[in-house]
Coordinates of N, CA and C and ligand atoms in Angstrom, one line a residue:
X26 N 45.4 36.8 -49.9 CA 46.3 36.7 -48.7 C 45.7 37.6 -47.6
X27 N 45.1 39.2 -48.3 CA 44.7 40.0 -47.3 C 43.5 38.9 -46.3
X28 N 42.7 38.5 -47.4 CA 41.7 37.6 -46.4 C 42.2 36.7 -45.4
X29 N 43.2 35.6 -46.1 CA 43.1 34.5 -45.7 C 44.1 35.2 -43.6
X30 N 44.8 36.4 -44.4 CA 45.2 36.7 -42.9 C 44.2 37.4 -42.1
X31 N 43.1 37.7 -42.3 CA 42.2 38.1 -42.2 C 41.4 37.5 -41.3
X32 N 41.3 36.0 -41.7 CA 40.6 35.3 -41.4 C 41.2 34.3 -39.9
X33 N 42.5 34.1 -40.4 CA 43.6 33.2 -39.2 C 43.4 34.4 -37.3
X34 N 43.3 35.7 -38.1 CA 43.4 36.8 -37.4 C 41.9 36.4 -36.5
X35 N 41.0 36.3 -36.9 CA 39.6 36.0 -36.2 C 39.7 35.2 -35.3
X36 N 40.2 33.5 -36.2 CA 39.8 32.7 -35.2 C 41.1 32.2 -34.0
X37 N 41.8 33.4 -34.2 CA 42.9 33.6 -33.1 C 42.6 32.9 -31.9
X38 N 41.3 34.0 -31.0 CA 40.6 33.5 -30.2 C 39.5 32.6 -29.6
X39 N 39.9 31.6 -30.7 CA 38.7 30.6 -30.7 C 39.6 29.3 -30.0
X40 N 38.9 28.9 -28.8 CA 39.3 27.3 -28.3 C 38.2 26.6 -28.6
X41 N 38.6 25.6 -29.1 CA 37.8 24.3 -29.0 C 38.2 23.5 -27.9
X42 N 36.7 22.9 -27.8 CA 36.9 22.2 -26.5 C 36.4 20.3 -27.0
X43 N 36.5 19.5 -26.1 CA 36.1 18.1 -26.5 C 34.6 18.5 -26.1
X44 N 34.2 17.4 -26.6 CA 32.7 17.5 -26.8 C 31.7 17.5 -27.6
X45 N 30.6 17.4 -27.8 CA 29.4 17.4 -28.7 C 29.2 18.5 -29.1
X46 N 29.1 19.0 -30.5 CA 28.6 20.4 -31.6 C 27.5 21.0 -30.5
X47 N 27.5 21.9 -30.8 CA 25.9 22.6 -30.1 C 25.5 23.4 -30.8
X48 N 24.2 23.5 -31.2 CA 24.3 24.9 -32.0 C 23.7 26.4 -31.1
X49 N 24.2 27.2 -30.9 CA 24.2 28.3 -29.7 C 23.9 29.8 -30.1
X50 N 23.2 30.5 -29.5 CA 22.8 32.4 -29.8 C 23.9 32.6 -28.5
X51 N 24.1 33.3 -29.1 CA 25.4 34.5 -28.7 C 25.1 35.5 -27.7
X52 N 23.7 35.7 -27.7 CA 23.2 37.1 -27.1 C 22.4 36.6 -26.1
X53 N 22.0 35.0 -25.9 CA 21.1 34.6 -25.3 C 21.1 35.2 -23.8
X54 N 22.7 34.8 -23.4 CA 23.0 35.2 -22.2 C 23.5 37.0 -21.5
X55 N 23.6 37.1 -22.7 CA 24.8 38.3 -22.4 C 23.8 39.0 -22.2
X56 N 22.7 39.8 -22.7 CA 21.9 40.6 -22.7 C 22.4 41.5 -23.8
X57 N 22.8 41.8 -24.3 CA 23.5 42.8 -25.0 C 22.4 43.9 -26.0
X58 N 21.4 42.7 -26.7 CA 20.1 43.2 -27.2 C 19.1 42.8 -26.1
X59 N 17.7 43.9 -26.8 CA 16.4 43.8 -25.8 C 15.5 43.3 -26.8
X60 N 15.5 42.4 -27.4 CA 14.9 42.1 -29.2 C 13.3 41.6 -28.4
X61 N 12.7 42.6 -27.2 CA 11.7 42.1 -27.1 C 10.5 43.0 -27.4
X62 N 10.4 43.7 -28.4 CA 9.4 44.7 -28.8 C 8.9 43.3 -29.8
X63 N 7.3 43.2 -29.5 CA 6.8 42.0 -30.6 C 5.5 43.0 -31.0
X64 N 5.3 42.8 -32.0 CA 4.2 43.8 -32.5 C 3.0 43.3 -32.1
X65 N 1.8 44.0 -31.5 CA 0.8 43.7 -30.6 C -0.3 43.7 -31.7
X66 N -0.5 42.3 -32.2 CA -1.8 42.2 -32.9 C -2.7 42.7 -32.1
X67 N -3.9 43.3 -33.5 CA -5.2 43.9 -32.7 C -6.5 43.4 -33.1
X68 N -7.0 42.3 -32.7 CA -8.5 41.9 -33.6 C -9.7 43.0 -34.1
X69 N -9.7 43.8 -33.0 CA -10.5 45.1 -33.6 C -10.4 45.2 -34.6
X70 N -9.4 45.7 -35.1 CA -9.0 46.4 -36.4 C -9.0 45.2 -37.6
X71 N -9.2 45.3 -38.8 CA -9.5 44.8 -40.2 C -7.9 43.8 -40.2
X72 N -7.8 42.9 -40.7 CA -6.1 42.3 -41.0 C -5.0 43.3 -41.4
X73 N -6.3 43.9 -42.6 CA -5.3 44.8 -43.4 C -4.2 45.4 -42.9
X74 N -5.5 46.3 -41.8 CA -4.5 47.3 -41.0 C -3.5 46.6 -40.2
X75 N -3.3 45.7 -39.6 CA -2.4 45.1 -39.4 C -1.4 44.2 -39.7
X76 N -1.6 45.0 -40.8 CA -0.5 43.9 -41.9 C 0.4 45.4 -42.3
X77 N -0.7 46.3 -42.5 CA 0.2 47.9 -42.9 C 1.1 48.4 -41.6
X78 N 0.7 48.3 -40.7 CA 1.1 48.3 -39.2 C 2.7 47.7 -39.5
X79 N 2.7 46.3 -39.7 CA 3.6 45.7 -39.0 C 4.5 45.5 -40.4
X80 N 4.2 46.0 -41.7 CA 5.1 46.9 -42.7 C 5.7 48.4 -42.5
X81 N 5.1 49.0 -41.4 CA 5.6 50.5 -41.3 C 6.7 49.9 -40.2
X82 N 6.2 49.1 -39.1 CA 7.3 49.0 -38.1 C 9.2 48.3 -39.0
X83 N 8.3 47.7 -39.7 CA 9.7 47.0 -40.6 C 10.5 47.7 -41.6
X84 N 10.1 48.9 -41.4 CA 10.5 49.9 -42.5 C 10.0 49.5 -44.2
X85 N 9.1 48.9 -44.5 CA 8.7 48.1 -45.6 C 7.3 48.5 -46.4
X86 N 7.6 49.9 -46.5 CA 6.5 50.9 -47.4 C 7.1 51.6 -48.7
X87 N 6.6 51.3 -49.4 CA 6.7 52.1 -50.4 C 7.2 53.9 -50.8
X88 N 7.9 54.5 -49.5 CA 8.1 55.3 -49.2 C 8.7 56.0 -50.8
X89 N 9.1 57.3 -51.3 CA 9.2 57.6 -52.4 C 11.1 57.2 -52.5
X90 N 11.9 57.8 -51.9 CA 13.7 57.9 -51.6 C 13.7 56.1 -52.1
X91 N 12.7 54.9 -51.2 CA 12.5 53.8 -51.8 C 12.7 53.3 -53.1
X92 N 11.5 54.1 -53.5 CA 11.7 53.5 -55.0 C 12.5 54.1 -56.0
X93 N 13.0 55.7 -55.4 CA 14.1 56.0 -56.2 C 15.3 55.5 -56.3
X94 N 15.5 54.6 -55.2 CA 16.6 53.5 -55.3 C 16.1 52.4 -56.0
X95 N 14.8 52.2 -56.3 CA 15.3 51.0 -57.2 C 14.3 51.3 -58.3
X96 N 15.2 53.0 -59.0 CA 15.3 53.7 -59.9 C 13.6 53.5 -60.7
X97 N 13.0 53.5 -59.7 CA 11.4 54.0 -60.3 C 11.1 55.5 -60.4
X98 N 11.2 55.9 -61.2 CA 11.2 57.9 -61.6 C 9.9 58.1 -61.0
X99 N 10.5 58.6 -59.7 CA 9.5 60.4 -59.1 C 9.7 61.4 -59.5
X100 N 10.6 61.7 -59.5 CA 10.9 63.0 -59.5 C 11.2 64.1 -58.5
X101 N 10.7 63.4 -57.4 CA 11.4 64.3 -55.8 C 11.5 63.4 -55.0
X102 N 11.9 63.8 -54.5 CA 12.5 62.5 -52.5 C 11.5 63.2 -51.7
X103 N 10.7 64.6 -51.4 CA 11.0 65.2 -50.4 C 8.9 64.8 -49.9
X104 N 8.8 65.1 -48.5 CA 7.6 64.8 -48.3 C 6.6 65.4 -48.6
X105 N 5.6 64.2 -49.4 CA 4.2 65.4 -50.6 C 3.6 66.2 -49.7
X106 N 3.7 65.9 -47.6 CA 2.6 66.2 -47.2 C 3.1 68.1 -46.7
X107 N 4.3 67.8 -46.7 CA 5.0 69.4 -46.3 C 6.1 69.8 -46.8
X108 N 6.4 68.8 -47.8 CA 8.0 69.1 -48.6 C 9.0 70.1 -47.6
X109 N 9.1 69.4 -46.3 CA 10.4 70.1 -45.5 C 11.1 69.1 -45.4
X110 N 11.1 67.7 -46.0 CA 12.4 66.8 -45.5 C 11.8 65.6 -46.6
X111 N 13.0 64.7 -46.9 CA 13.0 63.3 -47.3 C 11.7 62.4 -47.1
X112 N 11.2 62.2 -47.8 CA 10.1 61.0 -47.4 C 10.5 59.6 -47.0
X113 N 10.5 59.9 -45.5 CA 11.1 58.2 -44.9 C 10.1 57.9 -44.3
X114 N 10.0 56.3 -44.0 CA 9.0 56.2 -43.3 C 8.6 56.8 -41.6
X115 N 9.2 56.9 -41.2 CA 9.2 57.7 -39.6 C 9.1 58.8 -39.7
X116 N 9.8 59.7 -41.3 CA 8.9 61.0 -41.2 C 7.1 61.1 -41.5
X117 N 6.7 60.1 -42.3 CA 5.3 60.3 -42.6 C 4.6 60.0 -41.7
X118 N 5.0 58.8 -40.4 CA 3.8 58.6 -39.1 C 4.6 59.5 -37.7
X119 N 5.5 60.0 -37.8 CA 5.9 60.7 -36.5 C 6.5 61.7 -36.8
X120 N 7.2 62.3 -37.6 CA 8.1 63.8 -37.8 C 7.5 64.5 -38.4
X121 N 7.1 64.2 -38.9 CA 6.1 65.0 -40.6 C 5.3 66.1 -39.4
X122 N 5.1 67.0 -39.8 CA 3.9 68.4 -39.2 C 2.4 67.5 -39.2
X123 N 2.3 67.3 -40.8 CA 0.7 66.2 -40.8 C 0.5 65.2 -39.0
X124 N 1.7 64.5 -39.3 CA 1.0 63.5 -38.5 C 1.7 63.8 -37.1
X125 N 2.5 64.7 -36.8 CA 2.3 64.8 -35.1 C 1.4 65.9 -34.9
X126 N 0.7 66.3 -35.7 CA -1.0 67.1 -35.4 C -1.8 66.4 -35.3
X127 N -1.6 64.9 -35.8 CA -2.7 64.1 -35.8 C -2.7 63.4 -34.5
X128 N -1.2 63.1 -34.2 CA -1.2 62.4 -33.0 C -1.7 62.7 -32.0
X129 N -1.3 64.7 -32.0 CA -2.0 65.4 -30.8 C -3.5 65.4 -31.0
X130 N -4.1 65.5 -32.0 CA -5.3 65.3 -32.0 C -6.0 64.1 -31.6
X131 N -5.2 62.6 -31.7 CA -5.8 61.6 -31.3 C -5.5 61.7 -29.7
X132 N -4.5 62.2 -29.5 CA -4.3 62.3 -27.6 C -5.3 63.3 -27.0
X133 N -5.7 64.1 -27.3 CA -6.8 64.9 -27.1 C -8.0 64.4 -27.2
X134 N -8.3 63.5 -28.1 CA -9.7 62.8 -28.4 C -9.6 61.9 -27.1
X135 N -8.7 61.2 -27.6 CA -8.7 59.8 -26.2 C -8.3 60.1 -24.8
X136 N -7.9 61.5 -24.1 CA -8.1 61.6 -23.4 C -6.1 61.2 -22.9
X137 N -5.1 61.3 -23.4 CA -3.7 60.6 -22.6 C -3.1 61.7 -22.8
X138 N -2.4 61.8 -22.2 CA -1.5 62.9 -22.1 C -0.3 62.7 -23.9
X139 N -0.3 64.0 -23.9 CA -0.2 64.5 -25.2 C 1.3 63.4 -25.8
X140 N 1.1 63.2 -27.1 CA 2.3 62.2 -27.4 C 3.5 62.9 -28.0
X141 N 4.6 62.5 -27.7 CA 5.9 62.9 -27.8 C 6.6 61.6 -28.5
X142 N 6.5 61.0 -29.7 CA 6.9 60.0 -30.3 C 8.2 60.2 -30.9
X143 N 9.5 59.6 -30.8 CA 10.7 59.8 -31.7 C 10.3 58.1 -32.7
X144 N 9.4 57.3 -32.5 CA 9.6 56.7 -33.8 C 8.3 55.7 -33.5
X145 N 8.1 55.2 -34.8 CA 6.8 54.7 -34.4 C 6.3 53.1 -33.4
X146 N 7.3 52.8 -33.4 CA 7.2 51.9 -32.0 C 6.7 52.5 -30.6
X147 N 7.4 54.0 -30.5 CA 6.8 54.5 -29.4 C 5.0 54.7 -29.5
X148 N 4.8 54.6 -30.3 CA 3.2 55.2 -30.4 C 2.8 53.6 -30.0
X149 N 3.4 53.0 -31.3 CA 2.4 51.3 -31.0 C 2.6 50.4 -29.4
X150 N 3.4 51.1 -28.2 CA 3.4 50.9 -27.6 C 2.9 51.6 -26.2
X151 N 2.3 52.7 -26.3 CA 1.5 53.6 -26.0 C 0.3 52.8 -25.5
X152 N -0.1 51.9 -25.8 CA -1.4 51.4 -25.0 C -1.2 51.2 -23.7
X153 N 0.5 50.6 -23.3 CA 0.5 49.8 -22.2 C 0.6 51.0 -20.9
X154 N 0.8 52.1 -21.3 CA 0.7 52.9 -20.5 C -1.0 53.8 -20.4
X155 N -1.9 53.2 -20.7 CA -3.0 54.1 -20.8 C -3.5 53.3 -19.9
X156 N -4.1 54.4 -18.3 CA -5.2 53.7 -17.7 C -6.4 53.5 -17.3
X157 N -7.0 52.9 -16.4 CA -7.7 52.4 -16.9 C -8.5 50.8 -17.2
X158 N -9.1 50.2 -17.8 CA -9.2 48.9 -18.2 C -8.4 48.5 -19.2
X159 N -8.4 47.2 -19.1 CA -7.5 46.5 -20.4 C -8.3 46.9 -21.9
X160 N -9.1 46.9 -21.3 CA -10.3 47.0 -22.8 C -9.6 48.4 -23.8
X161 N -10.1 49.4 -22.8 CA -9.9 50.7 -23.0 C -8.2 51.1 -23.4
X162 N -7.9 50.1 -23.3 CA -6.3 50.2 -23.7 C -6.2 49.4 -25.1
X163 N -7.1 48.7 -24.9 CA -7.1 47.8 -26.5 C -7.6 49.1 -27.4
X164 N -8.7 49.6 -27.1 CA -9.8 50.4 -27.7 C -8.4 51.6 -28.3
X165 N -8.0 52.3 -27.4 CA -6.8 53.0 -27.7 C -5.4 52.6 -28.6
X166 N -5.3 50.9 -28.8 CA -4.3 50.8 -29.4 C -4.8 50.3 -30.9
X167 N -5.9 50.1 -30.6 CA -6.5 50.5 -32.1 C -6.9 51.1 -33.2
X168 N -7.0 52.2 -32.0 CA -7.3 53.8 -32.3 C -5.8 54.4 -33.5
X169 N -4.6 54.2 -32.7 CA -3.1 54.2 -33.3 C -3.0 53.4 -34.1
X170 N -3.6 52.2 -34.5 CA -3.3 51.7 -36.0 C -3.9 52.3 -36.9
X171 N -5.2 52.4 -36.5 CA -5.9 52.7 -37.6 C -5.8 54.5 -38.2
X172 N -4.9 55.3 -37.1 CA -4.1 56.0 -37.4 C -3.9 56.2 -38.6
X173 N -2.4 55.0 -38.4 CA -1.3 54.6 -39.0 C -2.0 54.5 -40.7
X174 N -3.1 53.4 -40.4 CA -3.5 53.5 -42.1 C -4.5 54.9 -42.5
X175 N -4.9 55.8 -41.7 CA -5.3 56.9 -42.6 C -4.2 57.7 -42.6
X176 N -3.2 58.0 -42.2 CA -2.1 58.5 -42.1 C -1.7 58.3 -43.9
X177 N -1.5 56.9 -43.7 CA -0.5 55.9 -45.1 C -1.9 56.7 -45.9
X178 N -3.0 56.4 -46.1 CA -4.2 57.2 -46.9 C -4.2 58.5 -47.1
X179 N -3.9 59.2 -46.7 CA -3.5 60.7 -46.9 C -2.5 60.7 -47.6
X180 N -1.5 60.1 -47.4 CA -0.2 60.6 -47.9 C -0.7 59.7 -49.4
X181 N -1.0 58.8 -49.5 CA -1.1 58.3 -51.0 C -2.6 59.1 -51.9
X182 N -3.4 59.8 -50.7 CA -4.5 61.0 -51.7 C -3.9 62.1 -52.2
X183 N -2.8 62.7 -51.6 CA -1.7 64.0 -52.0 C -1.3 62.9 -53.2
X184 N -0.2 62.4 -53.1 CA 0.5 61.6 -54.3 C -0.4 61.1 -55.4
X185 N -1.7 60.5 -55.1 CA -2.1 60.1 -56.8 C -3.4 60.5 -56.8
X186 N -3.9 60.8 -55.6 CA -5.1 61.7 -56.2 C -5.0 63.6 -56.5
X187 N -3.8 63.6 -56.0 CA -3.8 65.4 -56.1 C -4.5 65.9 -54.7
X188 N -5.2 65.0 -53.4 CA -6.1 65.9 -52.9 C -4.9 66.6 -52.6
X189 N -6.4 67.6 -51.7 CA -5.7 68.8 -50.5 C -5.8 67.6 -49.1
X190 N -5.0 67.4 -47.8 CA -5.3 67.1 -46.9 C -5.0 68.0 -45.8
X191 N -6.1 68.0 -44.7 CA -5.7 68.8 -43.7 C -5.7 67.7 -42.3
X192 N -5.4 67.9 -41.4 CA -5.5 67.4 -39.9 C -6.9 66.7 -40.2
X193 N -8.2 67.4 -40.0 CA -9.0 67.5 -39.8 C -9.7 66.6 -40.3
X194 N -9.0 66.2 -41.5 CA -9.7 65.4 -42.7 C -9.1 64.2 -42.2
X195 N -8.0 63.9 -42.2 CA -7.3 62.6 -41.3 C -8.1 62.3 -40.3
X196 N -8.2 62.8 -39.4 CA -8.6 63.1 -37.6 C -10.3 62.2 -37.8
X197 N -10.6 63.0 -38.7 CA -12.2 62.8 -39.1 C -12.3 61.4 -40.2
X198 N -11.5 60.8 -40.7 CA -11.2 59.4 -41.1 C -11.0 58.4 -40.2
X199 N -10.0 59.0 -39.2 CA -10.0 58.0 -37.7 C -11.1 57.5 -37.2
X200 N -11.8 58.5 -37.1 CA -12.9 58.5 -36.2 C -14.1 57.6 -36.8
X201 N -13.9 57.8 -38.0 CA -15.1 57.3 -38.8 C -14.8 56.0 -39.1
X202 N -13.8 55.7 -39.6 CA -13.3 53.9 -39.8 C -12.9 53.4 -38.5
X203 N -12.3 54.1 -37.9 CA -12.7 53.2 -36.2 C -13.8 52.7 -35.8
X204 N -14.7 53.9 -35.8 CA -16.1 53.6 -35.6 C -16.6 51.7 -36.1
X205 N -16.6 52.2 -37.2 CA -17.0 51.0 -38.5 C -16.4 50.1 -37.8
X206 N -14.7 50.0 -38.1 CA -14.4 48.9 -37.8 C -14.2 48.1 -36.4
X207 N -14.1 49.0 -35.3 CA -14.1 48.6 -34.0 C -15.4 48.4 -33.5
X208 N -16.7 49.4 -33.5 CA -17.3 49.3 -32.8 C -18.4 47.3 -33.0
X209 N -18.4 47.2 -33.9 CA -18.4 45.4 -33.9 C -17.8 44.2 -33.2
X210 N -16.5 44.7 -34.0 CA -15.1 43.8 -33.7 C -15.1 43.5 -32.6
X211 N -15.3 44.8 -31.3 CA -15.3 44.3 -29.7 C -16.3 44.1 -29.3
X212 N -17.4 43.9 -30.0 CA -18.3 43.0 -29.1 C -19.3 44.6 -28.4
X213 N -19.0 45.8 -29.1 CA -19.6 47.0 -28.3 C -20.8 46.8 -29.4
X214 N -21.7 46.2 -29.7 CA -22.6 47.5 -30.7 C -23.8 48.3 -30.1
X215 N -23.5 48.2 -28.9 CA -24.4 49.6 -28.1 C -23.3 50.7 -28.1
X216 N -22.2 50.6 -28.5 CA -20.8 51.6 -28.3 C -22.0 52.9 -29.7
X217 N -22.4 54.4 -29.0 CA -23.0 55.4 -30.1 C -21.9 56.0 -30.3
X218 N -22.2 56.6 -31.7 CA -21.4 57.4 -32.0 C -20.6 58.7 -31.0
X219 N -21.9 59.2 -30.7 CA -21.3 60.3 -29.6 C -20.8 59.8 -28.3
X220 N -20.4 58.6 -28.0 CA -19.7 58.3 -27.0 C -18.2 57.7 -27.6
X221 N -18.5 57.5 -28.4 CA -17.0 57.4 -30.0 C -16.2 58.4 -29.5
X222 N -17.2 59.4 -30.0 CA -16.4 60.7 -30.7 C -15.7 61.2 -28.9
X223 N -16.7 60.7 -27.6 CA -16.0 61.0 -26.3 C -15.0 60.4 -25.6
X224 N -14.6 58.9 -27.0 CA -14.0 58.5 -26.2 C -14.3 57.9 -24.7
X225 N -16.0 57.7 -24.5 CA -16.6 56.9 -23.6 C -16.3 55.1 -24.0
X226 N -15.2 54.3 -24.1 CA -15.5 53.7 -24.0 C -15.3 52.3 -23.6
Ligands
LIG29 ZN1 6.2 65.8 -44.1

């Protein structure tokens, strides 16, 4: 009964009108959502990375709090890379100490003014403000994926390999798998290393 009044209660305000079914979005007109963040494929970069990319934006990582809900034994929630908070995914690529050192260090490499990320859409959208050429903004937003996957690499060398990781060791993964993987991909292979590492490009 609680339902069924429940339910009379809803379609209280519902008129029907004559006419043909339609089938209709609700939000189409109103504006009410902005559902227009579409994740910015990047050919540069490997599929992979873009497939890990557009699993971190979806919340869809293996984070550890994850699998303790679906009672896979860790043994801690908290983050391998600084154990000061829950391992969620927005703390491992944006809150975490690790990776907003890293970020500053990729903003310092690439030359933008330093990043202030509250979640990781802000970063993956960070190209459209870098100026400059289109290119050089590609080059940059590839730079932040491939981030993204040494970031995810770090945090799974603490967890099952036992390493030590520092900034430096991330930073210096960026740079080196970027290299590899971008400097082909775009069509640069006169792009040298030491114009890499300057961010010449
Ligand atoms: Zn952390």
């Amino acid at each position: 009964m609680v339902e069924l009044r429940g339910l009379l209660q809803l379609c209280q305000n519902v008129v029907l009108e004559d006419g043909n079914d339609k089938v209709g979005w609700d939000l189409d007109d109103l504006g009410l959502t902005h559902p227009d963040f579409r994740l910015k494929w990047n050919n540069w970069v490997p599929g992979k990375v873009g497939i890990l990319v557009w699993r971190v934006d979806l919340d869809r990582i293996p984070v550890i709090p994850l699998l303790a809900k679906r009672n896979v034994l860790v043994g801690f929630l908290d983050c391998p890379a600084c154990g000061e908070a829950d391992e969620t995914t927005e703390h491992v690529f944006v809150s975490c100490g690790l990776a907003q050192a890293v970020w500053q260090a990729v903003s310092t490499w690439c030359k933008v003014p330093h990043i202030f990320a509250f979640s990781i859409r802000d970063i993956l959208e960070l190209y459209k403000f870098i100026k400059g050429s289109k290119r050089k903004a590609k080059f940059f937003h590839a730079v932040c994926m491939v981030s993204v996957w040494c970031l995810w690499k770090a945090r799974n060398d603490i967890v099952f390999n036992g390493m030590a990781i520092t900034v430096e060791i991330v930073v210096g993964n960026i740079k080196a798998l970027g290299y590899l993987w971008v400097k082909n991909r775009s069509g640069g292979s006169s792009l040298s290393w030491e114009d890499w590492c300057k961010f010449k490009v």
